[in-house]
Coordinates of C-alpha atoms and ligand atoms in Angstrom, one line a residue:
X1 CA 12.2 51.8 -103.5
X2 CA 11.8 48.2 -102.3
X3 CA 11.4 45.5 -105.0
X4 CA 9.6 42.4 -103.9
X5 CA 8.1 39.3 -105.5
X6 CA 5.0 39.2 -103.2
X7 CA 3.6 42.0 -101.1
X8 CA 0.9 41.3 -98.6
X9 CA -1.2 44.2 -97.2
X10 CA -2.4 43.4 -93.7
X11 CA -1.0 41.0 -91.1
X12 CA -4.2 39.4 -89.7
X13 CA -4.7 35.6 -89.8
X14 CA -5.2 35.9 -93.6
X15 CA -2.3 38.2 -94.3
X16 CA 0.4 36.5 -92.2
X17 CA -0.7 33.1 -93.5
X18 CA -0.4 34.3 -97.1
X19 CA 3.0 35.8 -96.4
X20 CA 4.3 32.8 -94.6
X21 CA 3.0 30.3 -97.2
X22 CA 4.5 32.3 -100.1
X23 CA 7.8 32.6 -98.3
X24 CA 7.8 28.8 -97.6
X25 CA 7.2 28.2 -101.3
X26 CA 10.4 30.2 -102.1
X27 CA 9.1 33.8 -102.8
X28 CA 10.7 36.9 -101.4
X29 CA 7.9 38.5 -99.4
X30 CA 7.1 41.9 -97.9
X31 CA 4.3 42.2 -95.3
X32 CA 2.9 45.7 -94.7
X33 CA 1.0 46.3 -91.4
X34 CA -0.2 49.6 -90.2
X35 CA 0.2 48.7 -86.5
X36 CA 3.3 47.8 -84.6
X37 CA 1.8 44.5 -83.5
X38 CA 1.2 41.8 -86.1
X39 CA -1.9 39.6 -86.0
X40 CA -4.7 42.1 -87.0
X41 CA -8.1 42.3 -85.4
X42 CA -8.3 38.6 -84.5
X43 CA -5.1 38.4 -82.4
X44 CA -5.1 41.9 -81.0
X45 CA -8.7 43.1 -80.6
X46 CA -11.0 40.2 -81.6
X47 CA -11.0 36.4 -81.4
X48 CA -8.1 35.8 -79.0
X49 CA -8.6 38.5 -76.3
X50 CA -12.4 37.8 -76.3
X51 CA -11.7 34.1 -75.8
X52 CA -9.3 34.8 -72.9
X53 CA -12.1 36.9 -71.2
X54 CA -14.7 34.3 -72.0
X55 CA -12.6 31.7 -70.2
X56 CA -12.6 33.9 -67.1
X57 CA -16.3 34.3 -67.5
X58 CA -16.7 30.5 -67.7
X59 CA -14.8 29.9 -64.5
X60 CA -16.9 32.5 -62.7
X61 CA -20.1 31.0 -64.0
X62 CA -19.1 27.4 -63.2
X63 CA -18.1 28.3 -59.7
X64 CA -21.4 30.1 -59.2
X65 CA -23.3 27.0 -60.4
X66 CA -21.3 24.5 -58.5
X67 CA -23.6 24.5 -55.5
X68 CA -25.8 22.1 -57.5
X69 CA -22.9 19.7 -57.3
X70 CA -22.6 20.1 -53.5
X71 CA -19.7 22.5 -53.6
X72 CA -20.0 26.1 -52.8
X73 CA -17.5 28.9 -53.4
X74 CA -17.5 32.4 -52.0
X75 CA -18.4 35.3 -54.3
X76 CA -15.4 35.8 -56.4
X77 CA -13.1 38.8 -55.9
X78 CA -12.5 40.2 -59.4
X79 CA -9.3 42.2 -59.9
X80 CA -10.0 43.8 -63.3
X81 CA -6.4 44.9 -63.8
X82 CA -5.3 41.2 -63.5
X83 CA -8.2 40.1 -65.8
X84 CA -7.0 42.7 -68.4
X85 CA -3.3 41.7 -67.8
X86 CA -3.9 38.0 -68.4
X87 CA -5.7 38.8 -71.6
X88 CA -2.9 41.1 -72.7
X89 CA -0.2 38.5 -71.9
X90 CA -1.9 36.0 -74.2
X91 CA -2.2 38.5 -77.0
X92 CA 1.5 39.6 -76.6
X93 CA 2.7 35.9 -76.6
X94 CA 0.8 35.3 -79.9
X95 CA 1.7 38.5 -81.7
X96 CA 5.4 38.2 -80.8
X97 CA 5.3 34.6 -81.9
X98 CA 4.0 35.8 -85.3
X99 CA 6.8 38.4 -85.4
X100 CA 9.4 35.7 -84.7
X101 CA 7.9 33.4 -87.4
X102 CA 8.1 36.3 -89.9
X103 CA 11.8 36.8 -89.1
X104 CA 12.6 33.1 -89.3
X105 CA 11.1 33.1 -92.8
X106 CA 12.9 36.3 -93.8
X107 CA 9.6 38.0 -94.5
X108 CA 10.3 41.8 -94.6
X109 CA 7.8 43.4 -92.3
X110 CA 7.1 47.1 -92.9
X111 CA 5.0 49.2 -90.5
X112 CA 2.7 51.8 -92.1
X113 CA -0.5 52.3 -94.0
X114 CA -0.4 50.9 -97.5
X115 CA -2.2 52.5 -100.5
X116 CA -1.9 51.6 -104.2
X117 CA -0.1 54.0 -106.6
X118 CA -0.5 51.7 -109.6
X119 CA -0.9 48.0 -110.4
X120 CA 2.6 47.3 -109.4
X121 CA 3.5 50.0 -106.8
X122 CA 2.3 50.7 -103.2
X123 CA 3.1 53.7 -101.1
X124 CA 3.4 53.3 -97.3
X125 CA 2.3 56.2 -95.1
X126 CA 4.5 56.3 -92.0
X127 CA 7.5 55.1 -94.1
X128 CA 9.2 56.7 -97.0
X129 CA 9.3 53.5 -98.9
X130 CA 7.6 52.7 -102.2
X131 CA 7.1 49.0 -102.7
X132 CA 7.3 47.7 -106.3
X133 CA 5.8 44.2 -106.5
X134 CA 5.3 41.4 -108.9
X135 CA 2.2 40.0 -107.0
X136 CA 0.1 41.5 -104.3
X137 CA -2.3 39.9 -101.8
X138 CA -4.8 42.3 -100.2
X139 CA -5.7 41.2 -96.7
X140 CA -6.8 44.6 -95.3
X141 CA -9.8 43.2 -93.5
X142 CA -12.8 45.1 -92.1
X143 CA -13.7 47.7 -89.5
X144 CA -16.7 48.0 -87.1
X145 CA -19.8 49.7 -88.3
X146 CA -20.3 52.9 -86.5
X147 CA -23.7 54.5 -86.8
X148 CA -23.0 58.3 -87.2
X149 CA -25.9 59.2 -85.0
X150 CA -24.4 57.5 -82.0
X151 CA -22.0 59.6 -79.7
X152 CA -18.9 57.5 -80.1
X153 CA -16.7 60.4 -78.9
X154 CA -18.1 59.6 -75.4
X155 CA -16.0 56.8 -73.9
X156 CA -19.1 55.3 -72.4
X157 CA -20.2 54.4 -75.9
X158 CA -18.0 51.5 -76.9
X159 CA -17.3 49.4 -80.0
X160 CA -15.9 45.8 -79.6
X161 CA -12.3 47.1 -79.3
X162 CA -13.2 49.4 -76.5
X163 CA -15.3 46.7 -74.7
X164 CA -12.3 44.3 -74.8
X165 CA -10.2 47.0 -73.0
X166 CA -12.2 46.4 -69.9
X167 CA -11.7 49.9 -68.5
X168 CA -14.3 49.1 -65.8
X169 CA -17.4 47.0 -65.2
X170 CA -20.4 49.1 -65.8
X171 CA -23.4 48.6 -63.5
X172 CA -25.9 48.7 -66.4
X173 CA -24.6 47.8 -69.9
X174 CA -26.7 48.0 -73.0
X175 CA -25.6 45.8 -75.9
X176 CA -26.9 46.9 -79.3
X177 CA -26.8 44.0 -81.7
X178 CA -27.7 40.4 -80.8
X179 CA -25.0 38.9 -83.1
X180 CA -21.9 37.0 -82.2
X181 CA -19.8 40.0 -80.9
X182 CA -22.7 41.5 -78.9
X183 CA -23.5 38.2 -77.2
X184 CA -19.9 37.1 -76.5
X185 CA -19.2 40.4 -74.9
X186 CA -22.5 40.3 -73.0
X187 CA -21.4 36.8 -71.6
X188 CA -18.1 38.4 -70.3
X189 CA -19.7 41.5 -68.8
X190 CA -22.5 39.5 -67.2
X191 CA -20.1 37.1 -65.5
X192 CA -18.1 40.1 -64.2
X193 CA -21.2 41.6 -62.7
X194 CA -22.8 44.0 -65.2
X195 CA -26.6 44.0 -65.5
X196 CA -27.1 43.4 -69.3
X197 CA -29.8 44.5 -71.7
X198 CA -29.6 43.3 -75.3
X199 CA -31.4 45.1 -78.1
X200 CA -31.7 43.4 -81.5
X201 CA -33.3 44.7 -84.7
X202 CA -34.5 41.4 -86.0
X203 CA -36.8 38.7 -84.5
X204 CA -33.9 36.4 -83.4
X205 CA -30.6 36.5 -81.7
X206 CA -27.7 35.2 -84.0
X207 CA -30.0 35.5 -87.0
X208 CA -27.9 33.4 -89.3
X209 CA -28.3 30.2 -87.2
X210 CA -31.6 28.3 -86.9
X211 CA -33.9 29.5 -84.2
X212 CA -34.2 26.1 -82.5
X213 CA -30.4 26.0 -82.2
X214 CA -30.3 29.4 -80.6
X215 CA -33.2 28.7 -78.3
X216 CA -31.3 27.0 -75.4
X217 CA -29.0 30.0 -75.2
X218 CA -31.9 32.4 -75.4
X219 CA -33.8 30.7 -72.6
X220 CA -30.7 30.8 -70.3
X221 CA -29.8 34.4 -70.9
X222 CA -33.4 35.6 -70.7
X223 CA -33.3 34.5 -67.1
X224 CA -29.8 36.0 -66.4
X225 CA -30.1 39.3 -68.2
X226 CA -32.2 42.3 -67.3
X227 CA -33.9 42.5 -70.7
X228 CA -33.6 41.1 -74.3
X229 CA -35.6 43.3 -76.7
X230 CA -36.1 41.7 -80.1
X231 CA -37.6 43.5 -83.1
X232 CA -36.4 46.7 -81.5
X233 CA -34.6 49.7 -82.9
X234 CA -32.4 52.2 -81.1
X235 CA -33.9 55.5 -82.2
X236 CA -31.7 57.9 -80.3
X237 CA -28.7 58.0 -78.0
X238 CA -27.7 61.0 -75.9
X239 CA -24.7 61.4 -73.6
X240 CA -25.8 62.8 -70.2
X241 CA -24.0 63.3 -66.9
X242 CA -25.8 60.3 -65.3
X243 CA -25.3 57.9 -68.2
X244 CA -26.2 57.3 -71.8
X245 CA -29.9 58.0 -72.5
X246 CA -31.2 55.6 -75.1
X247 CA -34.5 55.8 -77.0
X248 CA -36.1 52.6 -78.2
X249 CA -38.7 51.7 -80.9
X250 CA -40.2 48.3 -80.2
X251 CA -43.3 46.6 -78.8
X252 CA -41.8 45.5 -75.4
X253 CA -39.1 48.1 -74.9
X254 CA -39.5 51.3 -72.8
X255 CA -39.5 54.6 -74.8
X256 CA -36.2 55.6 -73.0
X257 CA -33.7 54.1 -70.5
X258 CA -30.4 55.2 -69.2
X259 CA -27.3 53.0 -69.1
X260 CA -23.8 53.4 -67.6
X261 CA -22.2 52.1 -70.8
X262 CA -23.4 51.0 -74.3
X263 CA -21.7 48.5 -76.6
X264 CA -22.5 48.9 -80.3
X265 CA -22.0 45.6 -82.1
X266 CA -24.0 45.9 -85.3
X267 CA -21.6 44.3 -87.8
X268 CA -18.4 45.1 -89.7
X269 CA -17.6 46.9 -93.0
X270 CA -14.9 45.8 -95.4
X271 CA -11.9 48.1 -95.9
X272 CA -11.9 47.9 -99.7
X273 CA -12.5 51.6 -100.2
X274 CA -9.6 52.7 -98.0
X275 CA -6.6 51.5 -100.0
X276 CA -6.8 53.5 -103.2
X277 CA -7.5 50.3 -105.1
X278 CA -8.9 52.3 -108.1
X279 CA -5.3 53.5 -108.8
X280 CA -4.4 49.9 -109.5
X281 CA -7.6 49.4 -111.5
X282 CA -9.1 47.0 -108.9
X283 CA -12.8 46.5 -109.0
X284 CA -14.4 47.3 -105.6
X285 CA -18.2 47.0 -105.1
X286 CA -20.5 49.5 -103.4
X287 CA -20.1 47.7 -100.0
X288 CA -16.4 47.9 -100.2
X289 CA -15.8 44.2 -101.0
X290 CA -13.3 43.2 -103.7
X291 CA -14.7 40.5 -106.0
X292 CA -12.4 37.6 -106.5
X293 CA -12.5 34.2 -108.4
X294 CA -11.9 30.8 -106.9
X295 CA -8.1 31.4 -107.1
X296 CA -8.6 34.6 -105.0
X297 CA -7.6 36.7 -108.1
X298 CA -9.1 40.2 -108.5
X299 CA -9.9 41.6 -111.9
X300 CA -6.2 42.7 -112.0
X301 CA -4.2 39.7 -113.0
X302 CA -1.3 40.1 -110.5
X303 CA -3.4 41.3 -107.5
X304 CA -5.2 38.9 -105.2
X305 CA -7.5 39.5 -102.2
X306 CA -8.5 37.4 -99.3
X307 CA -10.4 37.4 -95.9
X308 CA -13.1 39.9 -94.7
X309 CA -12.4 42.2 -97.7
X310 CA -13.7 39.7 -100.2
X311 CA -17.0 38.8 -98.6
X312 CA -18.9 37.1 -95.8
X313 CA -18.6 35.3 -93.6
X314 CA -16.0 37.5 -92.0
X315 CA -14.2 34.7 -90.2
X316 CA -10.5 34.1 -89.5
X317 CA -10.6 30.5 -90.6
X318 CA -12.0 31.4 -93.9
X319 CA -9.3 34.0 -94.4
X320 CA -6.5 31.5 -93.6
X321 CA -7.9 29.0 -96.1
X322 CA -8.1 31.7 -98.8
X323 CA -4.6 32.9 -97.9
X324 CA -3.0 29.5 -98.7
X325 CA -4.9 29.4 -102.0
X326 CA -3.7 32.8 -103.1
X327 CA -0.1 32.2 -102.1
X328 CA 0.0 28.8 -103.8
X329 CA -1.6 30.1 -107.0
X330 CA 1.1 32.9 -107.1
X331 CA 3.7 30.1 -106.8
X332 CA 2.3 28.2 -109.7
X333 CA 0.2 25.6 -107.8
X334 CA -3.2 24.5 -109.1
X335 CA -5.0 25.6 -105.9
X336 CA -8.5 26.9 -105.6
X337 CA -11.0 27.7 -102.9
X338 CA -13.6 25.0 -103.1
X339 CA -14.5 24.3 -99.4
X340 CA -18.1 23.0 -99.2
X341 CA -18.6 24.7 -95.8
X342 CA -17.2 27.2 -93.4
X343 CA -18.3 26.5 -89.8
X344 CA -19.5 29.3 -87.5
X345 CA -19.1 29.4 -83.8
X346 CA -20.5 31.8 -81.2
X347 CA -18.5 31.3 -78.0
X348 CA -21.4 32.2 -75.8
X349 CA -22.5 30.1 -72.8
X350 CA -23.8 27.7 -74.0
X351 CA -21.9 27.8 -77.3
X352 CA -23.6 27.7 -80.6
X353 CA -22.0 26.2 -83.7
X354 CA -23.3 25.4 -87.2
X355 CA -21.9 24.1 -90.5
X356 CA -23.3 23.3 -93.9
X357 CA -26.8 24.4 -94.7
X358 CA -29.2 25.6 -92.0
X359 CA -32.7 24.4 -91.9
X360 CA -34.0 27.8 -93.0
X361 CA -31.7 27.8 -96.0
X362 CA -32.9 24.3 -97.0
X363 CA -36.5 25.4 -96.7
X364 CA -35.8 28.6 -98.7
X365 CA -34.1 26.6 -101.5
X366 CA -36.9 24.0 -101.5
X367 CA -34.5 21.1 -100.8
X368 CA -36.2 17.8 -99.8
X369 CA -34.5 17.1 -96.4
X370 CA -34.9 15.2 -93.3
X371 CA -33.6 15.9 -89.8
X372 CA -32.6 14.3 -86.6
X373 CA -32.8 16.3 -83.4
X374 CA -31.1 15.1 -80.2
X375 CA -31.8 16.9 -76.9
X376 CA -28.8 16.8 -74.6
X377 CA -31.0 16.1 -71.6
X378 CA -30.6 12.4 -72.7
X379 CA -26.8 12.5 -72.8
X380 CA -25.1 11.1 -69.7
X381 CA -22.0 13.2 -70.3
X382 CA -24.1 16.4 -70.6
X383 CA -25.9 15.6 -67.4
X384 CA -22.7 14.8 -65.5
X385 CA -21.3 18.2 -66.3
X386 CA -24.5 19.8 -65.0
X387 CA -25.5 21.3 -68.4
X388 CA -28.3 19.5 -70.1
X389 CA -29.9 22.4 -72.1
X390 CA -28.0 21.6 -75.3
X391 CA -29.4 20.3 -78.6
X392 CA -27.9 18.8 -81.8
X393 CA -29.6 18.9 -85.1
X394 CA -28.4 17.0 -88.2
X395 CA -29.8 17.7 -91.6
X396 CA -29.8 15.2 -94.5
X397 CA -30.8 14.9 -98.1
X398 CA -34.0 12.9 -98.1
X399 CA -33.1 10.7 -101.1
X400 CA -29.4 10.1 -100.7
X401 CA -29.2 10.5 -96.9
X402 CA -26.0 12.6 -97.4
X403 CA -25.4 15.1 -94.6
X404 CA -26.3 18.7 -95.6
X405 CA -25.8 20.5 -92.4
X406 CA -25.6 20.4 -88.6
X407 CA -26.4 22.9 -85.8
X408 CA -25.3 22.4 -82.2
X409 CA -26.0 24.4 -79.0
X410 CA -24.2 23.3 -75.9
X411 CA -21.0 23.1 -74.0
X412 CA -18.0 22.8 -76.4
X413 CA -20.3 23.1 -79.5
X414 CA -17.4 24.9 -81.1
X415 CA -15.2 21.9 -80.8
X416 CA -17.9 19.4 -81.7
X417 CA -18.7 21.1 -85.0
X418 CA -15.4 19.8 -86.5
X419 CA -16.8 16.3 -87.0
X420 CA -19.9 17.2 -89.0
X421 CA -17.8 19.7 -91.0
X422 CA -15.4 16.9 -92.0
X423 CA -18.5 14.7 -92.7
X424 CA -19.8 17.3 -95.1
X425 CA -16.5 17.7 -96.9
X426 CA -16.2 13.8 -97.2
X427 CA -19.8 13.5 -98.5
X428 CA -20.8 11.2 -95.5
X429 CA -24.3 9.8 -95.3
X430 CA -26.2 8.9 -92.2
X431 CA -24.7 5.5 -91.7
X432 CA -21.1 6.8 -92.1
X433 CA -21.7 8.9 -89.0
X434 CA -24.0 6.6 -87.0
X435 CA -21.7 3.5 -87.6
X436 CA -18.6 5.4 -86.5
X437 CA -18.0 4.4 -82.9
X438 CA -18.1 7.5 -80.7
X439 CA -16.4 7.1 -77.3
X440 CA -18.8 6.9 -74.3
X441 CA -19.5 9.0 -72.4
X442 CA -18.6 12.1 -74.5
X443 CA -20.4 15.1 -75.8
X444 CA -19.3 14.0 -79.2
X445 CA -21.8 11.1 -78.9
X446 CA -24.6 13.7 -79.3
X447 CA -23.6 14.1 -83.0
X448 CA -24.1 10.4 -83.6
X449 CA -27.3 10.4 -81.5
X450 CA -28.7 13.3 -83.7
X451 CA -28.0 11.1 -86.7
X452 CA -29.6 8.1 -85.1
X453 CA -32.7 10.2 -84.4
X454 CA -32.9 10.8 -88.2
X455 CA -32.3 7.1 -89.0
X456 CA -34.7 5.9 -86.3
X457 CA -31.9 3.7 -84.8
X458 CA -31.6 5.6 -81.5
X459 CA -31.9 3.5 -78.4
X460 CA -31.0 6.1 -75.7
X461 CA -34.4 7.7 -76.5
X462 CA -37.6 6.5 -78.2
X463 CA -37.0 6.8 -81.9
X464 CA -39.2 9.4 -83.5
X465 CA -41.9 8.0 -85.7
X466 CA -40.7 7.9 -89.3
X467 CA -42.3 10.7 -91.3
Ligands
NAD1 P1 -23.4 40.5 -86.9 O1 -23.8 40.9 -88.2 O2 -23.1 39.1 -86.6 O3 -24.6 40.9 -85.8 C1 -25.0 42.2 -85.7 C2 -26.4 42.2 -85.2 O4 -26.8 43.5 -85.0 C3 -27.4 41.6 -86.2 O5 -28.2 40.6 -85.6 C4 -28.3 42.8 -86.6 O6 -29.6 42.4 -86.9 C5 -28.2 43.7 -85.4 N1 -28.4 45.1 -85.7 C6 -27.9 45.8 -86.7 N2 -28.3 47.1 -86.6 C7 -28.9 47.2 -85.4 C8 -29.5 48.3 -84.7 N3 -29.5 49.6 -85.1 N4 -30.1 48.0 -83.5 C9 -30.2 46.8 -83.0 N5 -29.6 45.7 -83.6 C10 -29.0 45.9 -84.8 O7 -22.2 41.4 -86.4 P2 -21.2 41.4 -85.2 O8 -21.7 40.6 -84.1 O9 -20.9 42.8 -84.9 O10 -20.0 40.6 -85.7 C11 -19.2 41.2 -86.9 C12 -18.5 40.1 -87.6 O11 -17.4 39.6 -86.8 C13 -19.4 39.0 -88.1 O12 -19.1 38.7 -89.4 C14 -19.0 37.9 -87.2 O13 -19.1 36.6 -87.8 C15 -17.5 38.2 -86.9 N6 -17.2 37.6 -85.5 C16 -17.0 36.3 -85.4 C17 -16.8 35.8 -84.2 C18 -16.6 34.3 -84.0 O14 -16.4 33.6 -85.0 N7 -16.8 33.8 -82.8 C19 -16.7 36.6 -83.0 C20 -16.9 37.9 -83.2 C21 -17.1 38.4 -84.5

């Protein structure tokens, strides 16, 4: 029996942050992780390895397009073992860093699968220990959705974890799901030489962003990829000797086609039903999410939950923020989760990022808004890096001129989204942003220009007529 003040289940960005914050605030903490490596999906088989591979893709793409600048490179020689090795080195550096930070904080790390026995005890499979706790923070995350009809036992049918392993570069790759994971992995495999087909059930790629913000990406990859089928369903999938035969139902798709590999990226499911939470009396909804209040408390007063397991969006930076709240509340602080917005980023090429309300949300809510849209073709900085397809859209309350949301598509959109996110949290209005001097020439100017388009003060373009 191990007695601990705080036990944390899961060592992803949410779990390790909660454990470290509680330890820093003086608690004696036990962190349970089923795998040997700490860091969860994000560090091991998600955000970090995918970004390492996307950087490789970016270099290949930039070299291929450099001939426009008067510089030509030979066709690159891709050594897939080294590509995989570089990715793994980055992952190992980060996960061992987390391990060292846990040790430095005297956080007791236990390897094994945690399940509740009661509202103050946890059993750990793979270890004989029973953990008795005063407080618990559940950060057990989510897993990929696997349609039972798809032959996942065939290694040619991959989920995101398999795709990140980069066993080989298939000649023809089908990506099922035009969400963030599907399109990021398509970016990687396209750059490494696969012929890509994307099939998406809805009428838009990255459906939670506004269509006009996704359009520059759509236009670019429509030219690069073999096919993008929207409004299309995969009706069957059969493993054959010559490949995976896939049946489609959709207006523009063929009835059948055969691919060397298939990546299924159709969302993630929370792990709420896999930890025997009912033995502790924890409420878990039909989807497997655990409802929590603003202090990240479940219905059981000494048990908290954070990250993917408590709801959408399933993003590491949301989990980290929630983790600090839970740890601080346990330590007697008056913390609460009251962020006005959680930014989203798709690290595609070009990147897509959005924060606050989207235009479609504002329309659905009936909010009286106005917008400024700045095409990056009028940005000197954008033109000088040879990528002018971007667009920035700023959304404002029509009466108060307060910023409500922002969407950006273009190089480094994921970095640029920090400014409008801060602006939303600070309650900025148009003039706060437009009168902030942005360095010239930078891509960050495009944010100010989008605001000036709404204000009618733009000089780098003709101001749009006031509606
Ligand atoms: P998603 O929900 O973002 O996208 C899945 C897509 O698949 C949707 O567009 C959906 O319409 C489509 N779809 C569902 N069933 C289908 C079918 N049978 N045939 C064709 N299309 C189908 O999910 P994801 O891309 O798998 O990502 C999962 C989670 O991980 C998300 O919450 C995402 O935010 C998160 N994530 C974030 C990042 C990032 O922040 N950059 C990166 C990767 C993943």
